mmCIF file of C-alpha atoms in Angstrom:
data_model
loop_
_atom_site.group_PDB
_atom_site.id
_atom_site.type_symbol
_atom_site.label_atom_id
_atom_site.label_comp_id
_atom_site.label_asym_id
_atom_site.label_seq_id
_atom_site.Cartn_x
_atom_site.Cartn_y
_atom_site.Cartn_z
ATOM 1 C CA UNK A 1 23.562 -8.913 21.147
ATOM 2 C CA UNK A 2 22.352 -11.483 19.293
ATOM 3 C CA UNK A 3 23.689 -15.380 20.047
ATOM 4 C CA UNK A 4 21.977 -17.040 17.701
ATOM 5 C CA UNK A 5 23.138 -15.950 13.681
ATOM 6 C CA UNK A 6 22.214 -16.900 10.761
ATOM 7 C CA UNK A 7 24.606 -15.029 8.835
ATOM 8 C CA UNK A 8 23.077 -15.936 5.305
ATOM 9 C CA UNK A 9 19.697 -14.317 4.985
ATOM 10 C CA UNK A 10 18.687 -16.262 1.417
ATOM 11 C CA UNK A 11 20.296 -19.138 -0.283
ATOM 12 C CA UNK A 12 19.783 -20.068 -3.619
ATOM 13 C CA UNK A 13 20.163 -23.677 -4.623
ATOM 14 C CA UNK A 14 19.621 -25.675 -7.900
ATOM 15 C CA UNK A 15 17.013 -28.925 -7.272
ATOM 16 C CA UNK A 16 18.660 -32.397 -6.843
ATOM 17 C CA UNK A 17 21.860 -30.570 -5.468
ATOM 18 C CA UNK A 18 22.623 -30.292 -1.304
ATOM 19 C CA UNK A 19 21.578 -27.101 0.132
ATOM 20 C CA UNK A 20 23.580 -26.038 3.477
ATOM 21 C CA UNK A 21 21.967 -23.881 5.875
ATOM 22 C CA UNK A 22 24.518 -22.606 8.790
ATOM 23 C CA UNK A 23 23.921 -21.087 11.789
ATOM 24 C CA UNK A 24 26.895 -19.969 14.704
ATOM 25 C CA UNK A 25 26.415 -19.208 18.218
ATOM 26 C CA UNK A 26 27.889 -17.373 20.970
ATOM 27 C CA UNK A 27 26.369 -18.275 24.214
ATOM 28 C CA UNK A 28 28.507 -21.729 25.555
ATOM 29 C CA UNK A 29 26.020 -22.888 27.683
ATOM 30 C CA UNK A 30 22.995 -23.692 24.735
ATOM 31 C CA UNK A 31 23.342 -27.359 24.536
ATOM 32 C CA UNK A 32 19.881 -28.310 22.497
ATOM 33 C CA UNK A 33 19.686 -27.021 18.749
ATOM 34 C CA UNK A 34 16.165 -27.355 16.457
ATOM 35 C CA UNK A 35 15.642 -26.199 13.132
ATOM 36 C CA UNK A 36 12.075 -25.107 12.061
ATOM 37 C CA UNK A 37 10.398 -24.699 8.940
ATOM 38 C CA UNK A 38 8.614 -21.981 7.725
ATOM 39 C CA UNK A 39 6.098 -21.370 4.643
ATOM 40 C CA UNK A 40 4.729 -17.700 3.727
ATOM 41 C CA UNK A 41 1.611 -17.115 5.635
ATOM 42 C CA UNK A 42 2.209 -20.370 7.741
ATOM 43 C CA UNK A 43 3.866 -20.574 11.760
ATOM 44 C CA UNK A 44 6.966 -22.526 11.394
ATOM 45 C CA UNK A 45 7.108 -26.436 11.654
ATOM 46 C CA UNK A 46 9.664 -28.355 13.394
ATOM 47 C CA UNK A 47 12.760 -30.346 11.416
ATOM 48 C CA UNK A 48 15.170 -31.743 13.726
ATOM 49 C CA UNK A 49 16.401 -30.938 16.694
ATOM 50 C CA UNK A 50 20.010 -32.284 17.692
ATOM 51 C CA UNK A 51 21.659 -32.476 21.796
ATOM 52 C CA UNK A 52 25.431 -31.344 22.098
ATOM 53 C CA UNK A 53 26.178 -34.988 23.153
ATOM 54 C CA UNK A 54 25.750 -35.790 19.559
ATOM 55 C CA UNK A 55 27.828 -34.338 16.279
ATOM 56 C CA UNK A 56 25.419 -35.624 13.664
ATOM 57 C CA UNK A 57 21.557 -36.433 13.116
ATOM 58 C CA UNK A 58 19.684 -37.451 10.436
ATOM 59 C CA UNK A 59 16.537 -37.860 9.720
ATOM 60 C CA UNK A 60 15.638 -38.691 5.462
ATOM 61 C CA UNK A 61 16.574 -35.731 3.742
ATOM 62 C CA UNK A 62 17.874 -33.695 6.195
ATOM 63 C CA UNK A 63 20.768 -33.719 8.402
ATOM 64 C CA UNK A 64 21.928 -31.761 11.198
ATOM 65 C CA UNK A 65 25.565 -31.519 12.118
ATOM 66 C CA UNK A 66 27.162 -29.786 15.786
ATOM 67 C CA UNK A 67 30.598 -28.593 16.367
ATOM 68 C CA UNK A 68 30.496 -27.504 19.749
ATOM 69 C CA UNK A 69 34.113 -26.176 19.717
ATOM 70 C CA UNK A 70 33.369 -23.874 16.821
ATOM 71 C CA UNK A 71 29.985 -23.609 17.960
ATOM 72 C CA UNK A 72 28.513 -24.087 14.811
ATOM 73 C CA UNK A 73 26.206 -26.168 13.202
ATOM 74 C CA UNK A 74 24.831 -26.820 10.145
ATOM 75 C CA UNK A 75 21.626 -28.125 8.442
ATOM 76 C CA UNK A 76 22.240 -30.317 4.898
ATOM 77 C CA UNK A 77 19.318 -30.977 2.825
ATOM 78 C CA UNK A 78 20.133 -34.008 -0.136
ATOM 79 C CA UNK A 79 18.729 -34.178 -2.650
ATOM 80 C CA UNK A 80 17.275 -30.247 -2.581
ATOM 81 C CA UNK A 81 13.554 -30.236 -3.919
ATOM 82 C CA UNK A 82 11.497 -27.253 -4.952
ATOM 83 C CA UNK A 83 9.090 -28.135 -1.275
ATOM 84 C CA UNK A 84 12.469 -27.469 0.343
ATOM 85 C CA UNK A 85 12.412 -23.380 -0.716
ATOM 86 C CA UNK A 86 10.941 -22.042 2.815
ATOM 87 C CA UNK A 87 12.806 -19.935 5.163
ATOM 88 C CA UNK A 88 14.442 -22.009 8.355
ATOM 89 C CA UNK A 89 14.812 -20.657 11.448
ATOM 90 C CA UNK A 90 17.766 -22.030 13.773
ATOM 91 C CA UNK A 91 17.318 -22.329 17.395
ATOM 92 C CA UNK A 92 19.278 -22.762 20.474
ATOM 93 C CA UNK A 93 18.716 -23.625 24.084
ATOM 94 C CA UNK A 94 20.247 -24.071 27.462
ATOM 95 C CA UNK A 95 19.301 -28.336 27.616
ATOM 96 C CA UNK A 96 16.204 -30.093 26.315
ATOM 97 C CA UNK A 97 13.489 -29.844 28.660
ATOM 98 C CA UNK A 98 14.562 -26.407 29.727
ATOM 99 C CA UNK A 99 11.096 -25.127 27.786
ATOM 100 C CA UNK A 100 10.624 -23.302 24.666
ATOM 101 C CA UNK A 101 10.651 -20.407 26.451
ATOM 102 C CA UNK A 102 14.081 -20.551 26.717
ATOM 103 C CA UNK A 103 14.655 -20.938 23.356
ATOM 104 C CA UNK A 104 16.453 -18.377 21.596
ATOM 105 C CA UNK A 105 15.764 -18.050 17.014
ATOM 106 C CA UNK A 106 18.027 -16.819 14.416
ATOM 107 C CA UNK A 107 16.590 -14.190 11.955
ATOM 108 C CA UNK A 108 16.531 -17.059 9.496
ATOM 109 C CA UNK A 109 17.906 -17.948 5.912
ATOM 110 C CA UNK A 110 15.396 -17.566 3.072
ATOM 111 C CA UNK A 111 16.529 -20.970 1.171
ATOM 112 C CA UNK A 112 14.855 -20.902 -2.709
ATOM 113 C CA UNK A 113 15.723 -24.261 -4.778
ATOM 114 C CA UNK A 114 15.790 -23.213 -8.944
ATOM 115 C CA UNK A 115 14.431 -26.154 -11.128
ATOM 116 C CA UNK B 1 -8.263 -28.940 16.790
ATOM 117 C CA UNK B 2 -6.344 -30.255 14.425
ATOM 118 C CA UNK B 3 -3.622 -27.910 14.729
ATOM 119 C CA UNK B 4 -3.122 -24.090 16.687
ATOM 120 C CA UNK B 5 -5.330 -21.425 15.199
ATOM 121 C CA UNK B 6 -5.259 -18.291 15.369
ATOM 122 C CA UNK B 7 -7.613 -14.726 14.521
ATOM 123 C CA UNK B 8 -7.545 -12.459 12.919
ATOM 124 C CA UNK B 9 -4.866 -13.772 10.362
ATOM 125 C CA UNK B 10 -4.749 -9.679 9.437
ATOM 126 C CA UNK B 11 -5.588 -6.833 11.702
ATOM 127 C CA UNK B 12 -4.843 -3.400 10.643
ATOM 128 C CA UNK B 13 -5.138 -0.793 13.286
ATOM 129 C CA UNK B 14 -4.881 3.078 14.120
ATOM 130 C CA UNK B 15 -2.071 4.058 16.441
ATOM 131 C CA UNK B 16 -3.374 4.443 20.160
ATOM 132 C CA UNK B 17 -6.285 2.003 20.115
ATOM 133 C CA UNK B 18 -6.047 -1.303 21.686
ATOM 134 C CA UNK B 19 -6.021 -4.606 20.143
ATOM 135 C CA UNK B 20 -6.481 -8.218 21.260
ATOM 136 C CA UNK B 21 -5.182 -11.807 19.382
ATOM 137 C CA UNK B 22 -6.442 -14.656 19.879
ATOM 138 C CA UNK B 23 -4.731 -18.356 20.028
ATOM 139 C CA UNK B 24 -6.672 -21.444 20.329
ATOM 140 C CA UNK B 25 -4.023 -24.371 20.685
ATOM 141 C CA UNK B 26 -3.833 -28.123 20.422
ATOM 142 C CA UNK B 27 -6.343 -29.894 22.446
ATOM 143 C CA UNK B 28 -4.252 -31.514 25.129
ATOM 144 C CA UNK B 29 -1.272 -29.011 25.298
ATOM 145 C CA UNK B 30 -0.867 -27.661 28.066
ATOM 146 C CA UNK B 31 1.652 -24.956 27.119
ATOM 147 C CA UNK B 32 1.317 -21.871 25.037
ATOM 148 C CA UNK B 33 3.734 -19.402 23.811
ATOM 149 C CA UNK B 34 3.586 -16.156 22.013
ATOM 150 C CA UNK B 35 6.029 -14.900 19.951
ATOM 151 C CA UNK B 36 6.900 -12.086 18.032
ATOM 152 C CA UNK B 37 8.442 -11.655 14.469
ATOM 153 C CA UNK B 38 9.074 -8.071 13.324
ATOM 154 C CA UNK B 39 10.282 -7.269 9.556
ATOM 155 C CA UNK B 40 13.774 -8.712 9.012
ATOM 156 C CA UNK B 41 13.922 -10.292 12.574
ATOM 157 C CA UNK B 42 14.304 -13.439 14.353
ATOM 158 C CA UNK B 43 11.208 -14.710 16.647
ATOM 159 C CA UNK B 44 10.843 -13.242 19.497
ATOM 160 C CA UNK B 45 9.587 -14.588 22.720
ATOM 161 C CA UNK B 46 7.115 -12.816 24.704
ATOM 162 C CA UNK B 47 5.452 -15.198 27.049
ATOM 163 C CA UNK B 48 4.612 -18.107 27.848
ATOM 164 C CA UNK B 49 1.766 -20.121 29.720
ATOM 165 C CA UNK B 50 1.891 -23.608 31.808
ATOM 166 C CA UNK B 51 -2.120 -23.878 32.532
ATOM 167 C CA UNK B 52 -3.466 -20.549 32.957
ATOM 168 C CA UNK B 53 -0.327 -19.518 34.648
ATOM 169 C CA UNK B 54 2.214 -17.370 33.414
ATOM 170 C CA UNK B 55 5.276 -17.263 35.101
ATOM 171 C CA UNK B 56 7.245 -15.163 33.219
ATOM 172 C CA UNK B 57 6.485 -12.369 31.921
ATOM 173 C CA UNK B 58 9.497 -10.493 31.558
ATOM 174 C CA UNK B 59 9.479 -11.004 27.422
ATOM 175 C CA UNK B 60 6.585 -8.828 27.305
ATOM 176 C CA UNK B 61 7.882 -5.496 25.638
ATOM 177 C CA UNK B 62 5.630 -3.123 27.704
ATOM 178 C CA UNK B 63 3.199 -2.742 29.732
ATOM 179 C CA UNK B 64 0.718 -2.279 27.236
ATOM 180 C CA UNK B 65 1.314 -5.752 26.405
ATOM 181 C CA UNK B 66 -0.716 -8.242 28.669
ATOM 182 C CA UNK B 67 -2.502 -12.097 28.575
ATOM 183 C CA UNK B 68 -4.848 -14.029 29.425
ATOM 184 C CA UNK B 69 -5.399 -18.046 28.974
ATOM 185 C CA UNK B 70 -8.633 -19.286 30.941
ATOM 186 C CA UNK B 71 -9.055 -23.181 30.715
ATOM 187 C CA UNK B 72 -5.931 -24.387 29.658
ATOM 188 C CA UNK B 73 -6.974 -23.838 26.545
ATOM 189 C CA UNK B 74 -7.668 -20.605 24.388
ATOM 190 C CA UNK B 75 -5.347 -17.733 25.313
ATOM 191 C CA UNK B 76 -5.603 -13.563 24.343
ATOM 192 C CA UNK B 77 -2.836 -11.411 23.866
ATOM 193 C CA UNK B 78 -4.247 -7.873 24.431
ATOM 194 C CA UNK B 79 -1.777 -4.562 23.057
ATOM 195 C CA UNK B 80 -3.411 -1.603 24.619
ATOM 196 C CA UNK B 81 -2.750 1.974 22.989
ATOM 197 C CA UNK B 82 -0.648 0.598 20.018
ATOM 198 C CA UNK B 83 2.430 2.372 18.511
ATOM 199 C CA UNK B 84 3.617 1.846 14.993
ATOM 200 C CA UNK B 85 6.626 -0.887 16.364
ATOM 201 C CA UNK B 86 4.153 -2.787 17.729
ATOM 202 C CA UNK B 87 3.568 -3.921 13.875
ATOM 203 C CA UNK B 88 4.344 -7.411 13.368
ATOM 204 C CA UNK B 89 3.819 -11.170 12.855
ATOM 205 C CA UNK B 90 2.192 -12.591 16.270
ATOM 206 C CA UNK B 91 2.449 -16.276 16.392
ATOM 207 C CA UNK B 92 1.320 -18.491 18.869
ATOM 208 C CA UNK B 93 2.969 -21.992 19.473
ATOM 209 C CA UNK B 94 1.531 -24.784 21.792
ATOM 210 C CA UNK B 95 3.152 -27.856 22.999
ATOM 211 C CA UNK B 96 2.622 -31.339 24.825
ATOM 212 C CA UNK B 97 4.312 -29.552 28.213
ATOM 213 C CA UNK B 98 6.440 -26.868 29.599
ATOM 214 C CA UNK B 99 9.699 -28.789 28.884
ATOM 215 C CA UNK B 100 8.760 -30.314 25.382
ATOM 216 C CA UNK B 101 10.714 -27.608 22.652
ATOM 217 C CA UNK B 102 8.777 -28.625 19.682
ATOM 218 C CA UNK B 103 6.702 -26.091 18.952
ATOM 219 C CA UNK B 104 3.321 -26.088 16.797
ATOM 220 C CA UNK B 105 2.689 -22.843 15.446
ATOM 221 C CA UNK B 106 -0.310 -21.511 14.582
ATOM 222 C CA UNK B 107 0.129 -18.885 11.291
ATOM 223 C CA UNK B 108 0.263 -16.254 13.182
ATOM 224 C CA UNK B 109 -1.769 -12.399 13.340
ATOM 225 C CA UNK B 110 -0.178 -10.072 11.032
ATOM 226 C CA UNK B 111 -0.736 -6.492 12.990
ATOM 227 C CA UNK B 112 0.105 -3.050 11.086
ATOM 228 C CA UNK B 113 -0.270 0.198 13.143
ATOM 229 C CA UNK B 114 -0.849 2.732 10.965
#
């Protein structure tokens, strides 16, 4: 059973445009969401992470947005760049501070940005 | 270091014989995680370390699947008599302290079981 989906495995996206990278849960009680990074033959890098008490965070580029009642959120990248194409991993958890063990990943979304 | 490495980036293997990984994390973190990624699949978490001590190791898949981190610092993960599902990414992910999520990753040991 999997409770954290990422139901878009690849994305395709032209440069300069927004890419949107969703991810849906099922578990109610995750209340901390991160999005990491990842390059071929590189570990994943943290983004941005986002608490439920919040709906929206941004940080440059990137933006995450929570809706807990649809327990949803979704990860907006403006403007797209070709550095963006990586695959990102969403991730859920029961509160910050409860440990990266705890932390449960999506299979990811392969995101490639066309010039 | 400057950031978590890991060896061998590659290790190709013959089903049954045993296999260890190594992870050598940020100076100054005191916890390390291993995870798993197989083909087409999310991470996986198999276990993590506070210290030296691991108190969970229920993420392990088997008992052929152990570790080891002696200290605070480097850590093993040893697969002993290894089956062809046992092929996979192996990253290892260190961070400031048990309840800090932000993971650094290391690039991870790609295993194949032949």
């Amino acid at each position: 059973d999997q409770q954290v989906k990422q139901n878009s495995p690849s994305l395709s996206v032209q440069e300069g445009r927004i890419s949107i990278l969703n991810c849906d849960y099922t578990n109610s009680m995750f209340d901390y969401f991160l999005w990491y990074k990842k390059y071929p033959a590189e570990g994943p890098t943290f983004l941005i992470s986002i608490s439920s008490i919040k709906d929206k965070n941004e940080d440059g580029r990137f933006t995450v947005f929570l809706n807990k009642s649809a327990k949803h959120l979704s990860l907006h990248i403006v403007p797209s760049q070709p550095g963006d194409s990586a695959v990102y991993f969403c991730a859920a958890s029961r509160y910050s501070g409860g440990g990266a063990d705890g932390l449960t990943f999506g299979k990811g979304t392969h995101l490639i940005i066309q010039p | 270091g400057a950031g978590v490495s890991q060896s061998p980036s590659n290790k190709v293997t013959e089903k049954g014989k045993d296999v260890e990984l190594r992870c050598d994390p940020i100076s100054g973190h005191t916890a390390l995680y291993w995870y798993r990624q197989s083909l087409g699949q999310g991470l996986e978490f198999l276990i993590y370390f506070q210290g030296n001590s691991a108190p969970d190791k229920s993420g392990l898949p088997s008992d052929r699947f152990s570790a080891e981190r002696t200290g605070g610092s480097v850590s093993t993960l040893t697969i002993q008599r290894t089956q062809q599902e046992d092929s996979a990414v192996y990253l290892c992910a260190s961070s400031l302290g048990r309840n800090n999520e932000k993971l650094f990753f290391g690039s991870g040991t790609q295993l194949s079981v032949l």
